[in-house]
Coordinates of C-alpha atoms in Angstrom, one line a residue:
Chain A
M154 CA 115.6 7.1 272.1
T155 CA 112.0 6.4 272.4
A156 CA 109.6 9.7 272.2
L157 CA 107.5 10.4 274.5
L158 CA 104.3 10.4 272.5
S159 CA 103.7 8.0 269.3
L160 CA 101.0 7.9 267.4
N161 CA 100.7 5.8 264.3
D162 CA 97.7 5.7 261.2
V163 CA 96.3 6.8 263.9
E164 CA 91.7 7.4 262.3
K165 CA 88.2 9.2 264.1
S166 CA 85.7 7.9 261.7
Y167 CA 81.9 8.6 263.6
W168 CA 78.6 8.0 262.7
F169 CA 76.2 8.9 263.0
A170 CA 72.3 7.5 263.6
S171 CA 71.8 8.5 259.4
G172 CA 74.4 5.1 259.1
E173 CA 76.9 7.9 257.6
G174 CA 79.9 8.3 258.6
M175 CA 82.5 11.0 258.6
T176 CA 86.7 10.6 258.9
A177 CA 87.4 13.4 260.7
L178 CA 90.5 12.2 261.1
E179 CA 93.2 9.5 258.6
G180 CA 96.5 8.5 258.9
I181 CA 98.1 10.3 261.6
N182 CA 101.5 10.1 262.7
L183 CA 103.6 11.8 265.4
E184 CA 106.0 11.5 267.6
V185 CA 106.4 14.1 270.1
K186 CA 110.1 13.8 271.7
N187 CA 109.7 14.8 275.7
R188 CA 109.9 18.9 276.5
E189 CA 109.4 19.8 273.5
F190 CA 106.5 22.0 272.0
I191 CA 104.4 21.3 269.5
A192 CA 102.3 23.9 267.7
I193 CA 99.3 21.6 265.2
V194 CA 97.1 24.8 262.8
G195 CA 95.0 24.1 260.2
P196 CA 91.7 25.6 259.7
S197 CA 88.1 24.7 261.7
G198 CA 86.8 20.9 260.8
C199 CA 90.5 19.5 260.6
G200 CA 90.6 17.4 262.9
K201 CA 92.7 19.6 265.6
T202 CA 90.5 19.2 268.6
T203 CA 89.8 15.4 267.6
L204 CA 93.9 15.4 267.4
L205 CA 93.6 16.9 271.4
K206 CA 91.3 14.0 272.7
L207 CA 92.3 11.3 271.6
V208 CA 95.9 11.8 273.9
S209 CA 94.5 12.9 276.6
G210 CA 92.2 9.7 276.0
L211 CA 88.9 11.6 275.6
I212 CA 87.9 9.2 272.9
E213 CA 89.4 6.0 271.4
P214 CA 90.9 6.5 268.5
S215 CA 89.4 3.9 265.6
K216 CA 92.4 2.4 263.4
G217 CA 96.2 3.2 264.6
F218 CA 97.2 4.0 268.2
I219 CA 98.8 5.8 270.6
L220 CA 102.0 5.7 272.3
V221 CA 103.6 7.7 275.9
D222 CA 106.3 6.3 276.5
G223 CA 106.8 3.0 274.6
T224 CA 103.6 1.9 275.9
P225 CA 99.2 1.3 274.9
L226 CA 98.1 4.8 276.1
Q227 CA 95.1 3.9 279.4
K228 CA 94.1 5.7 282.1
S229 CA 96.8 5.6 284.4
H230 CA 98.1 8.4 281.5
R231 CA 95.8 10.8 282.3
H232 CA 97.7 11.6 285.2
L233 CA 100.1 12.1 282.9
L234 CA 98.3 15.6 281.0
G235 CA 97.4 19.1 282.1
M236 CA 95.6 20.4 280.3
V237 CA 94.0 23.8 279.1
F238 CA 90.7 24.9 277.4
Q239 CA 89.2 28.3 274.8
Q240 CA 87.6 29.6 278.0
P241 CA 88.9 29.1 281.2
A242 CA 86.0 27.4 282.4
L243 CA 86.8 27.8 286.4
L244 CA 84.9 26.9 289.7
P245 CA 83.3 30.0 290.1
W246 CA 82.2 29.1 293.9
R247 CA 85.6 28.7 294.2
K248 CA 89.0 31.2 295.4
V249 CA 91.8 31.5 292.5
L250 CA 94.0 28.8 295.5
D251 CA 90.8 26.0 295.7
N252 CA 90.5 26.4 291.5
V253 CA 94.5 25.2 290.9
L254 CA 93.8 22.7 294.0
L255 CA 90.2 21.2 292.2
P256 CA 92.9 18.1 290.9
C257 CA 94.5 17.5 293.4
E258 CA 91.3 17.3 296.0
I259 CA 90.1 15.7 292.5
R260 CA 93.0 13.0 292.8
G261 CA 92.6 12.2 296.7
Q262 CA 96.4 14.2 296.6
N263 CA 97.3 15.4 300.3
L264 CA 96.6 19.6 299.7
S265 CA 98.6 20.6 302.8
Q266 CA 101.4 19.6 300.0
A267 CA 100.4 21.1 297.2
R268 CA 99.1 24.9 298.5
P269 CA 102.3 25.9 299.0
L270 CA 102.7 24.1 294.8
A271 CA 99.2 26.5 293.6
I272 CA 100.8 29.4 295.4
E273 CA 104.8 29.4 294.0
L274 CA 102.8 28.4 290.2
L275 CA 100.4 31.5 290.7
E276 CA 103.0 33.3 291.9
M277 CA 105.0 32.5 288.3
V278 CA 101.5 34.1 286.8
G279 CA 101.8 36.8 288.5
L280 CA 99.0 36.4 290.5
K281 CA 100.6 36.1 293.6
D282 CA 97.5 38.8 295.0
F283 CA 94.6 37.2 294.1
I284 CA 94.2 34.2 295.8
H285 CA 91.7 34.2 297.6
R286 CA 89.7 36.4 295.7
K287 CA 87.4 34.6 293.2
P288 CA 87.4 34.3 289.7
Q289 CA 84.8 36.1 288.3
E290 CA 86.5 39.2 290.5
L291 CA 89.3 38.2 287.5
S292 CA 89.9 40.0 284.4
Y293 CA 89.1 37.0 281.2
G294 CA 93.4 36.8 280.9
M295 CA 94.0 36.6 284.5
Q296 CA 90.9 33.3 284.4
Q297 CA 92.6 32.1 281.2
R298 CA 96.3 31.9 283.8
V299 CA 94.9 30.5 286.5
S300 CA 93.7 27.8 284.3
I301 CA 96.8 27.6 283.1
C302 CA 98.2 26.5 286.5
R303 CA 95.4 24.5 287.6
A304 CA 97.0 21.9 284.5
L305 CA 99.7 22.9 285.9
I306 CA 99.5 21.1 289.1
S307 CA 99.6 18.1 289.0
E308 CA 102.6 18.4 287.4
P309 CA 102.2 17.1 284.4
K310 CA 104.4 15.6 281.5
I311 CA 102.4 16.4 278.7
L312 CA 100.1 19.8 278.2
L313 CA 97.5 19.9 276.6
M314 CA 96.3 23.8 275.3
D315 CA 92.7 23.8 273.0
E316 CA 93.3 27.5 271.5
P317 CA 93.6 28.8 274.9
F318 CA 94.2 31.9 273.5
A319 CA 92.3 33.0 271.4
S320 CA 89.2 34.2 273.4
L321 CA 91.3 37.5 274.4
D322 CA 93.0 41.0 273.1
A323 CA 96.2 41.5 271.2
I324 CA 97.6 42.8 273.6
T325 CA 96.9 40.1 276.1
R326 CA 97.1 36.9 274.3
F327 CA 100.3 38.7 273.6
E328 CA 101.1 38.8 277.8
L329 CA 100.4 35.1 277.7
T330 CA 102.1 33.9 274.8
Q331 CA 105.5 35.1 276.5
L332 CA 104.0 33.7 279.8
L333 CA 103.5 30.3 278.5
L334 CA 107.5 30.1 276.7
D335 CA 108.2 30.9 280.7
I336 CA 106.7 28.3 282.8
W337 CA 107.4 25.9 280.0
S338 CA 111.5 26.9 279.7
V339 CA 110.8 26.0 283.7
K340 CA 109.4 23.1 283.8
Q341 CA 110.3 21.8 281.1
T342 CA 106.9 20.1 280.3
T343 CA 105.6 18.8 276.6
V344 CA 103.1 21.2 275.0
L345 CA 100.7 20.2 271.9
F346 CA 98.9 23.5 271.8
V347 CA 96.1 24.0 269.3
T348 CA 96.0 27.6 267.8
H349 CA 94.1 29.5 265.2
N350 CA 97.2 31.8 264.3
I351 CA 100.3 31.2 263.1
Q352 CA 102.2 34.0 264.4
E353 CA 101.1 32.9 267.9
A354 CA 102.3 28.7 266.3
V355 CA 105.8 30.1 264.8
F356 CA 106.7 31.6 268.1
L357 CA 105.7 29.3 270.1
A358 CA 106.9 25.5 268.5
D359 CA 109.9 23.3 268.1
R360 CA 107.8 22.4 265.2
I361 CA 104.3 23.3 263.6
I362 CA 102.1 20.3 262.5
V363 CA 99.9 22.4 259.6
M364 CA 96.4 19.9 259.0
T365 CA 94.1 20.1 256.2
P366 CA 90.1 19.7 256.7
R367 CA 88.1 16.7 255.3
P368 CA 89.6 14.7 256.5
G369 CA 92.0 15.6 259.1
R370 CA 94.8 14.6 257.5
I371 CA 98.6 16.0 258.8
A372 CA 100.0 17.8 255.8
S373 CA 103.6 18.5 256.4
I374 CA 105.5 18.7 259.6
I375 CA 107.6 22.7 259.7
E376 CA 110.1 22.8 261.9
V377 CA 110.2 26.1 263.4
P378 CA 114.5 27.7 262.7
L379 CA 113.7 29.7 265.5
P380 CA 116.4 30.8 268.3
R381 CA 115.3 30.7 272.8
P382 CA 114.8 32.3 274.1
R383 CA 112.7 33.4 272.1
K384 CA 112.1 37.5 272.2
E385 CA 110.0 40.3 271.1
K386 CA 112.0 41.3 268.5
Q387 CA 112.1 37.5 267.2
L388 CA 108.8 39.3 265.9
Y389 CA 109.8 41.1 262.8
E390 CA 113.2 39.3 262.0
Q391 CA 112.8 37.2 259.1
D392 CA 113.1 33.6 260.4
F393 CA 110.1 34.8 261.2
S394 CA 108.0 35.9 259.2
T395 CA 110.2 33.4 255.6
C396 CA 108.9 30.2 259.1
A397 CA 105.2 32.3 258.7
K398 CA 105.4 32.4 255.7
A399 CA 105.8 29.0 255.1
V400 CA 102.8 27.9 257.1
H401 CA 100.2 30.6 255.3
E402 CA 101.3 29.3 252.0
L403 CA 101.2 25.4 253.4
L404 CA 97.7 25.8 254.1
G405 CA 96.6 28.7 251.5
S406 CA 96.9 25.9 249.3
N407 CA 94.5 23.8 251.6
A408 CA 91.1 25.5 251.0
L409 CA 91.8 27.9 254.3
Chain B
M24 CA 73.4 67.7 298.1
K25 CA 72.9 67.3 294.7
S26 CA 74.5 63.9 294.6
R27 CA 72.9 62.3 298.0
W28 CA 69.9 63.4 295.3
K29 CA 70.9 60.7 293.0
R30 CA 72.7 58.2 295.6
L31 CA 69.1 58.2 296.8
Y32 CA 67.4 57.8 293.1
N33 CA 70.1 55.4 292.8
N34 CA 69.0 52.9 295.5
E35 CA 66.5 50.4 294.4
W36 CA 64.9 50.3 298.6
V37 CA 64.0 53.8 298.6
M38 CA 62.9 53.7 294.9
T39 CA 60.8 50.3 295.4
L40 CA 59.7 52.4 299.0
L41 CA 58.3 55.5 297.4
S42 CA 56.6 54.1 294.3
F43 CA 54.5 52.2 297.3
G44 CA 54.0 55.7 299.1
V45 CA 52.8 56.6 296.2
V46 CA 50.5 54.8 295.7
I47 CA 49.0 53.3 298.6
A48 CA 48.9 58.1 299.3
L49 CA 46.2 58.3 296.1
W50 CA 44.4 54.7 296.4
E51 CA 43.7 57.3 300.8
G52 CA 43.4 60.1 298.6
L53 CA 40.3 59.1 296.3
V54 CA 38.8 56.5 298.2
H55 CA 38.4 59.9 300.5
I56 CA 38.4 61.9 297.6
F57 CA 34.8 60.0 295.6
K58 CA 33.6 58.2 299.4
V59 CA 33.8 54.9 297.7
Q60 CA 31.5 52.8 300.0
Q61 CA 33.9 50.3 302.6
W62 CA 32.7 47.3 301.3
L63 CA 33.5 47.9 297.4
L64 CA 37.2 49.3 298.6
P65 CA 38.3 50.1 301.8
A66 CA 40.9 52.9 302.0
P67 CA 44.6 51.6 303.6
S68 CA 43.4 53.0 306.9
A69 CA 40.4 51.3 307.0
I70 CA 42.4 48.0 306.1
L71 CA 45.6 47.9 308.4
A72 CA 43.0 48.8 311.2
E73 CA 40.4 46.8 311.0
M74 CA 43.7 44.2 310.4
L75 CA 45.1 45.1 314.2
K76 CA 41.3 44.3 314.9
S77 CA 40.7 41.5 313.4
S78 CA 44.4 39.4 313.9
G79 CA 43.9 37.8 315.7
Y80 CA 41.3 35.7 313.8
L81 CA 43.3 36.8 310.6
W82 CA 46.6 35.3 312.6
K83 CA 44.3 31.2 312.2
H84 CA 43.6 30.9 309.1
T85 CA 47.4 32.7 308.8
L86 CA 48.6 29.7 310.6
V87 CA 47.0 27.4 308.5
T88 CA 47.7 27.9 305.0
L89 CA 51.0 28.5 305.5
Q90 CA 51.6 25.2 306.9
E91 CA 49.6 23.7 304.0
V92 CA 52.3 26.1 301.7
L93 CA 55.6 25.1 303.8
I94 CA 54.6 21.8 303.7
G95 CA 53.6 21.7 300.0
F96 CA 57.2 23.1 299.3
A97 CA 59.4 20.3 301.1
L98 CA 57.8 18.0 299.5
A99 CA 58.2 19.4 296.2
L100 CA 61.8 21.0 297.2
G101 CA 62.6 17.3 297.9
I102 CA 60.7 15.8 295.3
G103 CA 61.0 17.6 292.7
I104 CA 65.3 17.9 293.0
L105 CA 65.7 13.8 294.0
L106 CA 64.0 13.3 289.9
G107 CA 65.4 16.2 288.3
L108 CA 69.1 13.6 289.7
I109 CA 67.2 10.6 288.8
I110 CA 66.6 11.4 285.6
A111 CA 69.2 13.7 285.1
Y112 CA 71.3 11.1 285.0
S113 CA 69.2 8.1 283.2
P114 CA 68.5 8.3 279.5
L115 CA 66.0 6.3 279.1
L116 CA 63.8 8.9 281.8
E117 CA 64.0 11.5 280.5
K118 CA 62.5 10.1 277.5
T119 CA 60.1 8.2 278.9
L120 CA 59.2 9.7 282.5
Y121 CA 60.5 13.3 281.7
K122 CA 58.8 13.2 278.7
L123 CA 55.8 11.7 279.9
L124 CA 55.8 15.4 282.5
V125 CA 56.3 18.3 280.9
A126 CA 52.5 16.6 278.6
T127 CA 51.2 16.7 281.8
Q128 CA 52.0 20.7 282.7
S129 CA 49.8 21.4 280.0
I130 CA 46.2 20.3 282.3
P131 CA 45.5 23.4 284.1
K132 CA 46.5 22.0 287.6
V133 CA 43.1 24.7 289.1
A134 CA 40.4 22.1 286.8
I135 CA 42.6 19.5 288.9
A136 CA 41.6 21.3 292.5
P137 CA 37.7 19.3 293.2
L138 CA 39.0 16.1 291.0
L139 CA 41.9 16.8 294.2
V140 CA 38.9 16.8 297.6
I141 CA 37.8 13.2 296.0
W142 CA 40.6 11.7 296.0
L143 CA 42.4 13.3 298.8
G144 CA 39.2 14.6 301.2
L145 CA 38.3 17.1 302.3
G146 CA 41.7 17.7 305.1
Q147 CA 44.8 19.7 305.1
L148 CA 46.7 17.4 302.2
T149 CA 44.8 17.9 299.7
K150 CA 45.9 21.2 299.6
V151 CA 49.4 19.9 300.3
T152 CA 49.0 18.1 297.3
M153 CA 47.8 21.0 295.4
V154 CA 50.3 23.3 297.0
F155 CA 53.3 20.0 295.6
L156 CA 51.9 20.4 292.4
M157 CA 52.3 23.8 291.4
C158 CA 55.4 24.3 292.9
F159 CA 57.6 20.4 291.8
F160 CA 57.7 20.5 288.1
P161 CA 60.2 24.8 288.2
I162 CA 62.0 22.4 290.6
M163 CA 62.3 19.7 289.5
V164 CA 63.1 21.2 285.7
G165 CA 65.0 23.7 287.6
M166 CA 67.9 20.9 288.7
V167 CA 67.7 18.8 285.5
S168 CA 68.8 22.2 283.3
G169 CA 71.4 22.4 285.9
L170 CA 72.4 18.7 285.8
Q171 CA 72.5 19.0 282.0
S172 CA 74.3 22.8 281.7
T173 CA 78.0 21.8 283.0
S174 CA 80.5 23.2 280.6
R175 CA 81.6 20.5 277.7
E176 CA 85.4 21.5 279.3
L177 CA 84.4 21.5 283.2
L178 CA 82.9 17.7 282.3
E179 CA 86.5 16.8 279.3
L180 CA 88.2 18.0 282.9
S181 CA 87.1 15.7 285.1
E182 CA 87.2 12.7 283.2
V183 CA 90.7 13.1 282.5
L184 CA 91.2 14.3 286.2
G185 CA 90.1 10.9 286.6
A186 CA 86.5 12.5 288.5
K187 CA 84.4 9.2 290.0
W188 CA 80.6 10.3 289.0
Y189 CA 80.5 11.3 292.5
Q190 CA 83.6 13.3 292.9
A191 CA 82.2 14.8 289.3
F192 CA 78.6 15.4 290.8
L193 CA 79.4 17.4 294.0
K194 CA 82.5 19.0 292.8
I195 CA 81.2 20.4 290.0
R196 CA 78.4 19.4 288.7
F197 CA 75.5 20.1 291.5
P198 CA 77.4 23.1 292.9
A199 CA 77.3 24.9 288.6
S200 CA 73.6 23.3 288.6
L201 CA 72.6 25.7 291.6
P202 CA 72.2 29.4 290.0
Y203 CA 68.6 27.3 287.7
L204 CA 67.5 25.5 290.8
F205 CA 67.2 28.5 292.3
N206 CA 65.5 29.6 289.4
G207 CA 62.5 27.4 289.4
L208 CA 62.4 28.0 293.3
R209 CA 62.0 31.5 292.7
V210 CA 59.3 30.6 290.0
S211 CA 57.6 27.8 291.8
V212 CA 57.8 29.1 294.8
S213 CA 55.7 32.0 293.8
M214 CA 53.3 29.4 292.6
A215 CA 52.7 28.1 296.5
V216 CA 51.0 30.6 297.8
I217 CA 48.3 30.2 294.5
G218 CA 47.8 27.0 295.5
A219 CA 47.2 27.2 298.6
V220 CA 44.1 29.8 298.3
I221 CA 42.7 27.5 295.3
S222 CA 42.3 24.3 297.1
E223 CA 41.2 26.8 299.8
F224 CA 38.1 28.2 297.5
V225 CA 37.6 24.5 297.0
N226 CA 36.9 23.2 299.3
A227 CA 38.0 24.5 303.1
D228 CA 36.7 25.2 306.6
K229 CA 40.1 27.4 307.5
G230 CA 42.4 28.9 305.6
L231 CA 42.7 32.4 303.8
G232 CA 41.2 31.4 301.3
Y233 CA 38.2 30.7 302.8
S234 CA 39.1 33.4 304.4
L235 CA 38.5 35.5 301.6
L236 CA 35.1 33.9 300.7
I237 CA 33.0 34.2 303.9
T238 CA 33.8 37.8 303.7
T239 CA 33.5 38.5 300.0
S240 CA 30.5 36.7 300.9
Q241 CA 29.2 38.7 303.6
M242 CA 30.2 42.5 302.1
N243 CA 32.9 42.4 304.2
G244 CA 35.6 44.8 302.4
P245 CA 38.3 45.5 305.2
L246 CA 38.5 42.1 306.1
A247 CA 38.6 40.8 302.5
F248 CA 40.7 42.7 301.6
S249 CA 43.2 42.3 305.2
V250 CA 43.4 38.9 303.6
V251 CA 44.5 40.0 300.2
T252 CA 48.0 41.7 301.9
I253 CA 48.3 39.1 303.2
L254 CA 48.0 36.6 300.9
A255 CA 50.5 39.1 299.3
A256 CA 52.4 39.6 302.4
L257 CA 53.0 36.1 302.2
G258 CA 54.0 35.9 298.5
I259 CA 56.2 38.6 299.1
G260 CA 58.5 37.0 302.0
L261 CA 58.4 33.2 300.2
F262 CA 60.0 34.7 297.7
S263 CA 62.0 37.9 299.1
L264 CA 63.9 34.1 301.2
V265 CA 64.2 32.4 298.6
A266 CA 66.6 35.1 297.1
W267 CA 68.0 35.4 299.8
L268 CA 69.1 32.1 300.2
E269 CA 69.9 32.4 295.9
K270 CA 72.0 35.3 296.8
R271 CA 73.5 33.6 299.9
I272 CA 74.2 30.3 298.3
C273 CA 75.0 30.9 295.2
P274 CA 76.3 34.6 294.9
W275 CA 78.3 33.5 291.0
A276 CA 74.6 34.1 289.9
K277 CA 74.5 37.3 288.5
T278 CA 70.2 36.5 286.4
S279 CA 68.3 37.8 289.9
Q280 CA 70.1 40.6 290.8
S281 CA 69.5 43.6 288.9
G282 CA 72.3 45.3 287.3
S283 CA 74.1 48.5 289.5
R284 CA 73.7 51.1 287.2
A285 CA 77.1 52.8 286.2
E286 CA 76.5 56.9 287.4
G287 CA 76.7 59.1 284.3

């Protein structure tokens, strides 16, 4: 079976006006299976975000190639992608429901068909009573839920999440982490989840990509042995802390 | 009872009107107490009486000035937005035209007023141009910075969604730029009346600026103050209109509203 997404010896370099170059990513080899949950952890400047941008097609690799379903990544693959950022990045002049429907509008899809799905998604994240509110009337955590719905409305095969919970307080953060797992098991998408938080990575992922900076490389890929569905009590079990410790040591040995 | 006073205190309008009232009452009182000459400083009541008496005369000149202001402002709005759009979308024009326009802003526009008379003559066009010059720049800057400030996330999102440039513009960038545009509008609308008056000072045979010159040279205090009152009212009125529009069009922009105080 071919991987849903495969990166082959991918490198990304930037050139500054001064003529100097900077290698952000080097020698990235990665195969992602369908419905897999991948977490990417690493210190700042290790190219985590660059990696996501490469997969989303926003930037192109300087070397190597990326395959989606066995064919080279191209613009037509974009409808397979959903994106969630650290900021909710909602449009304040649109109601919650219309924010979720934005991708359908831009892609020229039939809105009356998409609307029931949007409402269903908002119900799933617990925002049923807020669909006609404006984003700024919602809390930050609720706004981030809306932006997850916006990413899911086009039923993406791959969900790209760039530190989506980094700006949330610890309690909201864990709520959303659990919610994300629920969504993932229902929607059966593949997730690439960038984070700074080791606990979050272990709790969520099937595999954790640990990266090191300057130039960004994959230091190791760790399989998370915890059974699913994952529950809060697992946070305090031996397997969990063993896995978290392993990630921590990999990061620690590479100058966090 | 106490909470009612507190509510009045917290009401922005009540306090604003109250402070106006106090100032006017003090003015009225002091003028009478010290028997200040009318040509020097007329009492508010005398100004009001004069405004009613000369309403026809004042109305005529107000219309002239208001027309100059509105035409000039409308031109500045249209051209400012259009140029702002082009500059925001063209890195070349941003490096050339935009920088050039920014540089010309260091010229005091009052200094150009006499030159405009030479170039454009004695008619309405000269005044309208002056208003335009005063208003145009803040509007253009508002438009440019508004369009350039679209968040990185939204730009990436629209790219991944495969949005055409006009979709990204209409659905994301332009609406997102409106609070910035309104910032520019609020600055420029307060300059509009100033532009018209300056231009009328330099050369005119009608309008409020002209009328102010004539009445002060005749030492007609009450009439001169009537003109000043109308000018102030025009400025406040136009500013309020813009603020009202902003509240209607982009209520998510919190910049214009003074924050409501939490009850202590």
